[in-house]
Short mmCIF file of the C-alpha atoms (twelve columns), coordinates in Angstrom:
data_MODEL
# 
_entry.id   MODEL 
# 
loop_
_atom_site.group_PDB 
_atom_site.id 
_atom_site.type_symbol 
_atom_site.label_atom_id 
_atom_site.label_alt_id 
_atom_site.label_comp_id 
_atom_site.label_asym_id 
_atom_site.label_seq_id 
_atom_site.Cartn_x 
_atom_site.Cartn_y 
_atom_site.Cartn_z 
_atom_site.pdbx_PDB_model_num 
ATOM 1  C CA . MET A 1  20.291 61.752 -12.501 1 
ATOM 2  C CA . GLN A 2  24.013 62.144 -12.791 1 
ATOM 3  C CA . THR A 3  25.975 65.197 -11.378 1 
ATOM 4  C CA . ASP A 4  29.166 66.447 -12.374 1 
ATOM 5  C CA . GLU A 5  30.686 64.643 -9.512  1 
ATOM 6  C CA . THR A 6  29.546 61.161 -10.715 1 
ATOM 7  C CA . ARG A 7  29.616 61.643 -14.463 1 
ATOM 8  C CA . GLU A 8  32.685 59.731 -16.023 1 
ATOM 9  C CA . PRO A 9  34.867 61.986 -18.348 1 
ATOM 10 C CA . PRO A 10 34.503 61.071 -21.905 1 
ATOM 11 C CA . SER A 11 36.966 58.314 -23.106 1 
ATOM 12 C CA . PRO A 12 39.635 59.458 -25.415 1 
ATOM 13 C CA . GLU A 13 39.728 58.179 -29.116 1 
ATOM 14 C CA . PRO A 14 41.700 55.134 -29.560 1 
ATOM 15 C CA . GLN A 15 45.355 56.138 -30.612 1 
ATOM 16 C CA . ARG A 16 46.396 54.713 -33.941 1 
ATOM 17 C CA . ALA A 17 48.403 51.425 -33.735 1 
ATOM 18 C CA . ARG A 18 52.238 51.749 -34.068 1 
ATOM 19 C CA . ALA A 19 53.769 49.833 -36.875 1 
ATOM 20 C CA . VAL A 20 55.807 46.801 -35.589 1 
ATOM 21 C CA . PHE A 21 58.167 46.571 -38.556 1 
ATOM 22 C CA . SER A 22 60.013 49.431 -40.443 1 
ATOM 23 C CA . THR A 23 60.432 49.456 -44.072 1 
ATOM 24 C CA . GLU A 24 64.256 48.550 -43.427 1 
ATOM 25 C CA . ASP A 25 63.011 45.625 -41.418 1 
ATOM 26 C CA . PHE A 26 61.109 44.052 -44.270 1 
ATOM 27 C CA . ARG A 27 64.109 44.439 -46.547 1 
ATOM 28 C CA . LEU A 28 66.299 42.617 -43.924 1 
ATOM 29 C CA . LEU A 29 63.647 39.832 -43.453 1 
ATOM 30 C CA . ARG A 30 63.332 39.335 -47.276 1 
ATOM 31 C CA . GLU A 31 67.251 38.998 -47.230 1 
ATOM 32 C CA . ALA A 32 67.243 36.571 -44.482 1 
ATOM 33 C CA . VAL A 33 64.243 34.600 -46.190 1 
ATOM 34 C CA . GLY A 34 66.037 34.485 -49.524 1 
ATOM 35 C CA . ASP A 35 69.344 33.127 -47.930 1 
ATOM 36 C CA . TYR A 36 67.228 30.392 -46.136 1 
ATOM 37 C CA . MET A 37 65.388 29.483 -49.291 1 
ATOM 38 C CA . LEU A 38 68.776 28.469 -50.791 1 
ATOM 39 C CA . LYS A 39 69.155 25.922 -47.839 1 
ATOM 40 C CA . VAL A 40 65.703 24.513 -48.171 1 
ATOM 41 C CA . ARG A 41 65.306 24.544 -51.988 1 
ATOM 42 C CA . ASP A 42 65.044 20.781 -52.249 1 
ATOM 43 C CA . GLN A 43 62.437 20.518 -49.335 1 
ATOM 44 C CA . PRO A 44 58.482 20.821 -49.923 1 
ATOM 45 C CA . GLU A 45 58.384 23.849 -47.491 1 
ATOM 46 C CA . SER A 46 60.540 25.923 -50.023 1 
ATOM 47 C CA . VAL A 47 57.270 26.844 -51.822 1 
ATOM 48 C CA . LYS A 48 56.052 28.514 -48.594 1 
ATOM 49 C CA . PHE A 49 59.274 30.440 -48.224 1 
ATOM 50 C CA . SER A 50 59.194 31.413 -51.738 1 
ATOM 51 C CA . ASN A 51 55.580 32.862 -51.386 1 
ATOM 52 C CA . LEU A 52 56.920 34.763 -48.343 1 
ATOM 53 C CA . TYR A 53 59.873 36.245 -49.968 1 
ATOM 54 C CA . HIS A 54 57.730 37.525 -52.892 1 
ATOM 55 C CA . ARG A 55 55.238 38.920 -50.307 1 
ATOM 56 C CA . LEU A 56 57.960 40.761 -48.437 1 
ATOM 57 C CA . GLY A 57 59.013 42.312 -51.776 1 
ATOM 58 C CA . ARG A 58 55.553 43.895 -52.255 1 
ATOM 59 C CA . VAL A 59 55.749 45.469 -48.729 1 
ATOM 60 C CA . ALA A 60 59.182 47.148 -48.895 1 
# 
């Protein structure tokens, strides 16, 4: 049987995670990716950056 002295306090509820990026950050990232897309437009990886650009547009 536990006494008040040996009983552990109830653990607090986990706090909500803070956002890593702000809405403004997504706008800036989208702008940077858009600029980079012009530099790699003739390379195979340009498709990946295009997809990222569009996903960032949906967030912000």
